[in-house]
Amino acid sequence: MQTQLIIILSVTVALTFVVALVSIGLVIHKAVNAQEIRRRQRLYTHYSEKFAEVLLVDLPPLPSSARTSAIFKQYENLLAPVKKELESLPPVEALLHRKMLRGVLVDFARDLSGDAIDRLIYCFYSLDFVSEQIELLKHKHWWVRAQAARDLGLLRTRRALAALTAALEDPHQDVRDQARQAIASLAGVESLRTILRLTRRMSMWTALELSISVQQYGEETVPYLVEGLDLPDQSVVLFCIEMLAVIGFVSAVDPLRRLAKTYPSITVRAKAIEAMGRLGDQRSEELLVSFLRDPNPALRLKALEALGRIGAPAALPALIPRLEHGTLQEQIAAARAIAATGPTGTDELHRIAATGSKRQRAVCLHVLEERG
Amino acid sequence: MFEWIINSYLLFVVLYFVGVNVSYTVMMILSLREILKYMHHNSFSDYRLTVQSELAVGVSVLAPAYNEEATVVESVRSLLKLNYGHFEVIVINDGSKDRTLRRLIDEFGLIQSNQIYAPEIPSKRVRGIYRSRVASYKNLVIVDKENGGKADALNVGINVAQYELVCVIDADSILEEDALQKVVKPFLEDHRVVAAGGIVRIANGCEVKNGRVVRVGLSTHFLPLFQVVEYFRAFLSGRMAWLNMNALLIISGAFGLFRRQAVIDVGGYRTDTVGEDMEIVVRMHRTFRERRRPYRVIFVPDPVCWTEAPESIRILQRQRNRWHRGLMDVMRFHGKMLFNPRYGAIGMSSMPYYLFIELLGPVFEFIGYIATIMLFVRGTANLDMAILFFIVSLLYGVMFSVGGVLLEEISFRRYPNPKHLVLLLFIGVLENFGYRQLTAWWRIRAFFDYARGQRGWGKMQRKGFRVGT
């Protein structure tokens, strides 16, 4: 027993000694790190100022017939002092400077467009960051690969397209996500077809990220999104429906009607009905009214909400009976849809509020208050 | 025979001690792994997407308030400033006896609304729902109801909520501006996530301005400092480790996000327990496992909720007593899950851990002290052994306290000043000499209170945050 305790004590003392050492190490590290952070901040500011100059300085105009190499030569001249500075540094110091420089370029790339981003991309190539980042796409740590994919996308380096497409099949989700984003931003709207085809089980977060690129390209994406409605992965289909609704292109109504009527999954059908409402096209009215009698409450509710968005006076006779049936949610949605038809609908709600059942009265008052 | 019983017990204590410390060590290693994974994973996240995108899900923030007239307006203003796309703030006035409701009505220009209250979870009577006439407060809803306790107030909030996610907070907690963005992300990444907890940090000593923590600092009093270290251990070491096994049993009542439908599916918060925050999470595990429904309960170590820690022994004692009674309730209600392989890691790991280490740990420790004293009285104790064991247990305590501080320092580094780190490391050592034993004693007393049928919360007094100028 005593021997056992002595063993435990020895182990404990040893562990505590290690913890104490680590603690002291951390305190020292924290103090040193504070200095290092200040140094990095100084470097970051230094290169931010330098690059602000590089990006903002007016270059002498070139004739329209000037070759690209002439433009690049101008850029190279702007970059020369930075390169000179980097060359003058000892290797370890140069490494840190390059890291900070890359950080500056990536941060600038987020907010730039036009000539400024062209200059920035040139600098990224000229400073040899592109091959460095492409190489990092093969790194053993997924987070390094993901960061490389993100940076290549932000700096729109088309040379990395092949490597990024390969990264769409990376074993780690985050790398695939970053590669998808990068491809969408640097290969243009055509890349959407490849992205949608190669995507499986798209999460809401991925959809959120991808939606930014899709919204940037706007109506140009519609043919690809419509094509995406026929892909086998349900999450991709849902994304395409959502995006068609966000972009608001009415030619999408026909494929959405088809999905709403025939798709095997209720989730997709409900989403298609919702999208029809958001598109606000009156061609959908008849179909939406037919859904008011669907046995599935989710589809009925979505149809009511969609009619509420469209504001369909012709649907009024079908909507009024819905105030008596279904769940409370359905009744409220029906009242909203009635109100959305215009003054006739509002009058109808006032009438039902005065003469209807207690529940109908409550629903009507609730919706009338909402509409002010 | 007596000697044999005592010695057998002491042997059990030694084995128990080894088991506990092995568990803690494993948990610390798992936590470190999870924290690093989390940090890498989120280093690419642009949380602004949840603010800008129409695709992001909406959140209803629920803040129950009972006799909070002094702080309620400031708290609501702070909540309305959260940086998130679609959200509403629902304050549930739980039958306050002071001017809580009046102050809200006057400050936010509220009028009684015709909004229908259709409870999906049973609750006490709702007296009225109020909305503001002011356009900038259109996402503010105040519900006035009969007093029924925090759990009942939350159930009402869930009934009223219009969004898919509900965020449960204490009315006097301070959420960081981007806290919602960060805690929502796992729900967007994985549709199976039904509940997520954020980290709760101690605000005593921090500077608060316009309902925001503007400068992170440490209290000058010992009690809040001890709690800072305790919270590091509990959140960074404990919860991160359970996350690894999808066996997390607690989401703090001060800050948690739930899928509204999942809460309704399990019947909402139980109103007959003081540990309602833990109970609902355990019930979610139980229900969804029984229904074979895929789900995940997770902990997100980054989104911060600042809370005021008790600075007086009396209040802290009540808090710990209540937490322990809550744990007893959970074990009583869900004892069926213990060592039941049907509930996977919950039944086989986390429930036994909470029973034997968290709930009964203080009892074993206390009986151990008594047994040692008895042996001394009878003159049969081995003095060397007893001292050795005591030192060993203290050293392990120190190691895990310091380990909690180290996890914080390796990961989120919220305390910028190196002096803070030194102080926290020192506190990590000091808390093992008196404070830990004191909290263990309070937890033992909770057994007696529980046996006597005490079920209330006990009065909690708040001192208020240090306000910056």
PDB file of C-alpha atoms in Angstrom, chain A residues 22-207:
ATOM      1  CA  VAL A  22       4.700  24.741 -18.482  1.00  0.00           C
ATOM      2  CA  SER A  23       2.962  27.484 -16.495  1.00  0.00           C
ATOM      3  CA  ILE A  24       6.147  29.434 -16.049  1.00  0.00           C
ATOM      4  CA  GLY A  25       6.918  28.838 -19.723  1.00  0.00           C
ATOM      5  CA  LEU A  26       3.487  30.144 -20.682  1.00  0.00           C
ATOM      6  CA  VAL A  27       3.857  33.283 -18.594  1.00  0.00           C
ATOM      7  CA  ILE A  28       7.200  33.995 -20.238  1.00  0.00           C
ATOM      8  CA  HIS A  29       5.746  33.098 -23.628  1.00  0.00           C
ATOM      9  CA  LYS A  30       2.815  35.438 -23.067  1.00  0.00           C
ATOM     10  CA  ALA A  31       5.144  38.316 -22.271  1.00  0.00           C
ATOM     11  CA  VAL A  32       7.363  37.570 -25.274  1.00  0.00           C
ATOM     12  CA  ASN A  33       4.336  36.975 -27.468  1.00  0.00           C
ATOM     13  CA  ALA A  34       2.924  40.386 -26.588  1.00  0.00           C
ATOM     14  CA  GLN A  35       6.117  41.899 -28.006  1.00  0.00           C
ATOM     15  CA  GLU A  36       5.944  39.651 -31.061  1.00  0.00           C
ATOM     16  CA  ILE A  37       2.334  40.657 -31.718  1.00  0.00           C
ATOM     17  CA  ARG A  38       3.318  44.321 -31.559  1.00  0.00           C
ATOM     18  CA  ARG A  39       6.142  43.626 -34.002  1.00  0.00           C
ATOM     19  CA  ARG A  40       3.819  41.842 -36.395  1.00  0.00           C
ATOM     20  CA  GLN A  41       1.331  44.677 -36.155  1.00  0.00           C
ATOM     21  CA  ARG A  42       4.089  47.133 -37.043  1.00  0.00           C
ATOM     22  CA  LEU A  43       5.059  45.003 -40.037  1.00  0.00           C
ATOM     23  CA  TYR A  44       1.439  44.663 -41.105  1.00  0.00           C
ATOM     24  CA  THR A  45       0.965  48.431 -40.952  1.00  0.00           C
ATOM     25  CA  HIS A  46       4.206  48.928 -42.841  1.00  0.00           C
ATOM     26  CA  TYR A  47       3.153  46.675 -45.727  1.00  0.00           C
ATOM     27  CA  SER A  48      -0.428  47.952 -45.684  1.00  0.00           C
ATOM     28  CA  GLU A  49       0.887  51.460 -46.248  1.00  0.00           C
ATOM     29  CA  LYS A  50       3.283  50.288 -48.958  1.00  0.00           C
ATOM     30  CA  PHE A  51       0.551  48.410 -50.795  1.00  0.00           C
ATOM     31  CA  ALA A  52      -1.964  51.189 -50.437  1.00  0.00           C
ATOM     32  CA  GLU A  53       0.582  53.260 -52.397  1.00  0.00           C
ATOM     33  CA  VAL A  54       1.099  50.490 -54.958  1.00  0.00           C
ATOM     34  CA  LEU A  55      -2.637  50.196 -55.515  1.00  0.00           C
ATOM     35  CA  LEU A  56      -3.589  53.834 -55.490  1.00  0.00           C
ATOM     36  CA  VAL A  57      -0.786  55.530 -57.404  1.00  0.00           C
ATOM     37  CA  ASP A  58      -1.823  56.804 -60.836  1.00  0.00           C
ATOM     38  CA  LEU A  59       0.056  55.139 -63.645  1.00  0.00           C
ATOM     39  CA  PRO A  60       0.786  56.919 -66.921  1.00  0.00           C
ATOM     40  CA  PRO A  61      -1.948  55.947 -69.393  1.00  0.00           C
ATOM     41  CA  LEU A  62      -0.998  53.388 -72.012  1.00  0.00           C
ATOM     42  CA  PRO A  63      -2.398  53.302 -75.524  1.00  0.00           C
ATOM     43  CA  SER A  64      -5.310  50.931 -75.959  1.00  0.00           C
ATOM     44  CA  SER A  65      -3.156  48.817 -78.240  1.00  0.00           C
ATOM     45  CA  ALA A  66      -0.545  48.358 -75.480  1.00  0.00           C
ATOM     46  CA  ARG A  67       0.346  44.764 -74.742  1.00  0.00           C
ATOM     47  CA  THR A  68      -0.349  43.186 -71.366  1.00  0.00           C
ATOM     48  CA  SER A  69       3.367  42.933 -70.773  1.00  0.00           C
ATOM     49  CA  ALA A  70       3.581  46.739 -70.812  1.00  0.00           C
ATOM     50  CA  ILE A  71       0.955  46.957 -68.081  1.00  0.00           C
ATOM     51  CA  PHE A  72       2.759  44.279 -66.085  1.00  0.00           C
ATOM     52  CA  LYS A  73       5.993  46.209 -66.471  1.00  0.00           C
ATOM     53  CA  GLN A  74       4.332  49.206 -64.849  1.00  0.00           C
ATOM     54  CA  TYR A  75       3.112  47.028 -61.986  1.00  0.00           C
ATOM     55  CA  GLU A  76       6.548  45.490 -61.618  1.00  0.00           C
ATOM     56  CA  ASN A  77       8.090  48.942 -61.249  1.00  0.00           C
ATOM     57  CA  LEU A  78       5.661  49.709 -58.456  1.00  0.00           C
ATOM     58  CA  LEU A  79       6.535  46.474 -56.722  1.00  0.00           C
ATOM     59  CA  ALA A  80      10.297  46.820 -57.104  1.00  0.00           C
ATOM     60  CA  PRO A  81      10.944  48.623 -53.764  1.00  0.00           C
ATOM     61  CA  VAL A  82       9.074  45.913 -51.839  1.00  0.00           C
ATOM     62  CA  LYS A  83      11.036  43.156 -53.559  1.00  0.00           C
ATOM     63  CA  LYS A  84      14.274  44.979 -52.879  1.00  0.00           C
ATOM     64  CA  GLU A  85      13.392  45.265 -49.218  1.00  0.00           C
ATOM     65  CA  LEU A  86      12.581  41.555 -48.987  1.00  0.00           C
ATOM     66  CA  GLU A  87      15.836  40.576 -50.714  1.00  0.00           C
ATOM     67  CA  SER A  88      17.862  42.628 -48.252  1.00  0.00           C
ATOM     68  CA  LEU A  89      16.541  40.684 -45.246  1.00  0.00           C
ATOM     69  CA  PRO A  90      18.129  37.611 -43.644  1.00  0.00           C
ATOM     70  CA  PRO A  91      16.178  34.408 -44.558  1.00  0.00           C
ATOM     71  CA  VAL A  92      14.339  33.969 -41.215  1.00  0.00           C
ATOM     72  CA  GLU A  93      13.338  37.618 -41.119  1.00  0.00           C
ATOM     73  CA  ALA A  94      12.287  37.481 -44.773  1.00  0.00           C
ATOM     74  CA  LEU A  95       9.990  34.568 -43.988  1.00  0.00           C
ATOM     75  CA  LEU A  96       8.099  36.594 -41.383  1.00  0.00           C
ATOM     76  CA  HIS A  97       7.924  39.593 -43.715  1.00  0.00           C
ATOM     77  CA  ARG A  98       6.535  37.430 -46.500  1.00  0.00           C
ATOM     78  CA  LYS A  99       3.931  36.012 -44.147  1.00  0.00           C
ATOM     79  CA  MET A 100       2.770  39.460 -43.121  1.00  0.00           C
ATOM     80  CA  LEU A 101       2.871  40.621 -46.724  1.00  0.00           C
ATOM     81  CA  ARG A 102       0.670  37.716 -47.785  1.00  0.00           C
ATOM     82  CA  GLY A 103      -1.741  38.584 -44.977  1.00  0.00           C
ATOM     83  CA  VAL A 104      -1.940  42.171 -46.238  1.00  0.00           C
ATOM     84  CA  LEU A 105      -2.592  41.058 -49.834  1.00  0.00           C
ATOM     85  CA  VAL A 106      -5.295  38.619 -48.768  1.00  0.00           C
ATOM     86  CA  ASP A 107      -7.013  41.205 -46.554  1.00  0.00           C
ATOM     87  CA  PHE A 108      -6.893  43.835 -49.290  1.00  0.00           C
ATOM     88  CA  ALA A 109      -8.267  41.345 -51.815  1.00  0.00           C
ATOM     89  CA  ARG A 110     -11.501  41.008 -49.830  1.00  0.00           C
ATOM     90  CA  ASP A 111     -12.585  44.570 -50.568  1.00  0.00           C
ATOM     91  CA  LEU A 112     -11.039  45.454 -53.918  1.00  0.00           C
ATOM     92  CA  SER A 113     -12.216  45.351 -57.505  1.00  0.00           C
ATOM     93  CA  GLY A 114     -11.270  46.760 -60.935  1.00  0.00           C
ATOM     94  CA  ASP A 115      -7.733  47.913 -61.648  1.00  0.00           C
ATOM     95  CA  ALA A 116      -6.711  47.692 -57.978  1.00  0.00           C
ATOM     96  CA  ILE A 117      -7.441  43.948 -57.769  1.00  0.00           C
ATOM     97  CA  ASP A 118      -5.551  43.392 -61.057  1.00  0.00           C
ATOM     98  CA  ARG A 119      -2.490  45.035 -59.533  1.00  0.00           C
ATOM     99  CA  LEU A 120      -2.908  43.002 -56.382  1.00  0.00           C
ATOM    100  CA  ILE A 121      -3.184  39.723 -58.306  1.00  0.00           C
ATOM    101  CA  TYR A 122      -0.091  40.632 -60.280  1.00  0.00           C
ATOM    102  CA  CYS A 123       1.798  41.248 -57.022  1.00  0.00           C
ATOM    103  CA  PHE A 124       0.627  37.886 -55.685  1.00  0.00           C
ATOM    104  CA  TYR A 125       2.045  36.149 -58.766  1.00  0.00           C
ATOM    105  CA  SER A 126       5.169  38.248 -58.947  1.00  0.00           C
ATOM    106  CA  LEU A 127       6.068  37.647 -55.298  1.00  0.00           C
ATOM    107  CA  ASP A 128       5.744  33.924 -56.010  1.00  0.00           C
ATOM    108  CA  PHE A 129       2.930  33.383 -53.542  1.00  0.00           C
ATOM    109  CA  VAL A 130       0.832  31.492 -56.081  1.00  0.00           C
ATOM    110  CA  SER A 131       3.110  28.467 -56.510  1.00  0.00           C
ATOM    111  CA  GLU A 132       3.706  28.512 -52.755  1.00  0.00           C
ATOM    112  CA  GLN A 133      -0.035  28.339 -52.069  1.00  0.00           C
ATOM    113  CA  ILE A 134      -0.672  25.693 -54.734  1.00  0.00           C
ATOM    114  CA  GLU A 135       2.011  23.591 -53.093  1.00  0.00           C
ATOM    115  CA  LEU A 136       0.289  24.079 -49.732  1.00  0.00           C
ATOM    116  CA  LEU A 137      -2.878  22.495 -51.129  1.00  0.00           C
ATOM    117  CA  LYS A 138      -1.026  19.191 -50.680  1.00  0.00           C
ATOM    118  CA  HIS A 139       0.015  19.901 -47.090  1.00  0.00           C
ATOM    119  CA  LYS A 140      -0.604  17.130 -44.545  1.00  0.00           C
ATOM    120  CA  HIS A 141      -2.657  19.410 -42.230  1.00  0.00           C
ATOM    121  CA  TRP A 142      -6.150  20.085 -43.500  1.00  0.00           C
ATOM    122  CA  TRP A 143      -6.262  23.583 -42.045  1.00  0.00           C
ATOM    123  CA  VAL A 144      -3.183  24.592 -44.035  1.00  0.00           C
ATOM    124  CA  ARG A 145      -4.788  23.203 -47.202  1.00  0.00           C
ATOM    125  CA  ALA A 146      -8.037  25.012 -46.447  1.00  0.00           C
ATOM    126  CA  GLN A 147      -6.262  28.298 -45.846  1.00  0.00           C
ATOM    127  CA  ALA A 148      -4.299  27.940 -49.091  1.00  0.00           C
ATOM    128  CA  ALA A 149      -7.549  27.282 -50.995  1.00  0.00           C
ATOM    129  CA  ARG A 150      -9.166  30.335 -49.415  1.00  0.00           C
ATOM    130  CA  ASP A 151      -6.222  32.616 -50.207  1.00  0.00           C
ATOM    131  CA  LEU A 152      -6.017  31.424 -53.808  1.00  0.00           C
ATOM    132  CA  GLY A 153      -9.696  32.180 -54.206  1.00  0.00           C
ATOM    133  CA  LEU A 154      -9.506  35.600 -52.610  1.00  0.00           C
ATOM    134  CA  LEU A 155      -6.618  36.538 -54.892  1.00  0.00           C
ATOM    135  CA  ARG A 156      -8.399  35.085 -57.924  1.00  0.00           C
ATOM    136  CA  THR A 157      -5.379  33.157 -59.141  1.00  0.00           C
ATOM    137  CA  ARG A 158      -6.645  31.316 -62.182  1.00  0.00           C
ATOM    138  CA  ARG A 159      -3.466  29.277 -62.415  1.00  0.00           C
ATOM    139  CA  ALA A 160      -4.646  27.424 -59.325  1.00  0.00           C
ATOM    140  CA  LEU A 161      -7.909  26.308 -60.932  1.00  0.00           C
ATOM    141  CA  ALA A 162      -6.833  22.734 -61.622  1.00  0.00           C
ATOM    142  CA  ALA A 163      -5.417  22.293 -58.133  1.00  0.00           C
ATOM    143  CA  LEU A 164      -8.566  23.782 -56.605  1.00  0.00           C
ATOM    144  CA  THR A 165     -10.837  21.534 -58.664  1.00  0.00           C
ATOM    145  CA  ALA A 166      -8.880  18.576 -57.358  1.00  0.00           C
ATOM    146  CA  ALA A 167      -9.367  19.975 -53.841  1.00  0.00           C
ATOM    147  CA  LEU A 168     -13.144  19.657 -54.310  1.00  0.00           C
ATOM    148  CA  GLU A 169     -12.574  15.983 -53.563  1.00  0.00           C
ATOM    149  CA  ASP A 170     -10.318  16.563 -50.574  1.00  0.00           C
ATOM    150  CA  PRO A 171     -11.144  14.258 -47.656  1.00  0.00           C
ATOM    151  CA  HIS A 172     -11.786  17.225 -45.334  1.00  0.00           C
ATOM    152  CA  GLN A 173     -15.039  19.156 -45.561  1.00  0.00           C
ATOM    153  CA  ASP A 174     -13.426  22.528 -44.770  1.00  0.00           C
ATOM    154  CA  VAL A 175     -10.929  22.181 -47.616  1.00  0.00           C
ATOM    155  CA  ARG A 176     -13.737  21.279 -50.012  1.00  0.00           C
ATOM    156  CA  ASP A 177     -15.747  24.281 -48.815  1.00  0.00           C
ATOM    157  CA  GLN A 178     -12.877  26.694 -49.303  1.00  0.00           C
ATOM    158  CA  ALA A 179     -12.021  25.206 -52.700  1.00  0.00           C
ATOM    159  CA  ARG A 180     -15.667  25.535 -53.776  1.00  0.00           C
ATOM    160  CA  GLN A 181     -15.686  29.182 -52.731  1.00  0.00           C
ATOM    161  CA  ALA A 182     -12.396  29.839 -54.468  1.00  0.00           C
ATOM    162  CA  ILE A 183     -13.493  28.245 -57.731  1.00  0.00           C
ATOM    163  CA  ALA A 184     -16.775  30.150 -57.689  1.00  0.00           C
ATOM    164  CA  SER A 185     -14.970  33.454 -57.355  1.00  0.00           C
ATOM    165  CA  LEU A 186     -12.173  32.868 -59.835  1.00  0.00           C
ATOM    166  CA  ALA A 187     -13.691  30.720 -62.576  1.00  0.00           C
ATOM    167  CA  GLY A 188     -16.853  32.710 -62.977  1.00  0.00           C
ATOM    168  CA  VAL A 189     -20.421  31.620 -63.307  1.00  0.00           C
ATOM    169  CA  GLU A 190     -19.622  28.568 -65.501  1.00  0.00           C
ATOM    170  CA  SER A 191     -17.950  26.965 -62.518  1.00  0.00           C
ATOM    171  CA  LEU A 192     -21.335  26.625 -60.855  1.00  0.00           C
ATOM    172  CA  ARG A 193     -22.152  23.582 -62.964  1.00  0.00           C
ATOM    173  CA  THR A 194     -19.037  21.699 -61.764  1.00  0.00           C
ATOM    174  CA  ILE A 195     -19.543  22.834 -58.184  1.00  0.00           C
ATOM    175  CA  LEU A 196     -23.153  21.711 -58.040  1.00  0.00           C
ATOM    176  CA  ARG A 197     -22.371  18.382 -59.678  1.00  0.00           C
ATOM    177  CA  LEU A 198     -19.550  17.605 -57.276  1.00  0.00           C
ATOM    178  CA  THR A 199     -21.376  18.703 -54.122  1.00  0.00           C
ATOM    179  CA  ARG A 200     -22.937  16.125 -51.842  1.00  0.00           C
ATOM    180  CA  ARG A 201     -25.012  16.680 -48.684  1.00  0.00           C
ATOM    181  CA  MET A 202     -24.622  20.439 -48.731  1.00  0.00           C
ATOM    182  CA  SER A 203     -24.978  21.931 -45.245  1.00  0.00           C
ATOM    183  CA  MET A 204     -26.793  25.187 -44.625  1.00  0.00           C
ATOM    184  CA  TRP A 205     -23.462  26.798 -43.867  1.00  0.00           C
ATOM    185  CA  THR A 206     -21.988  25.703 -47.197  1.00  0.00           C
ATOM    186  CA  ALA A 207     -25.149  26.933 -48.894  1.00  0.00           C
TER     187      ALA A 207
END
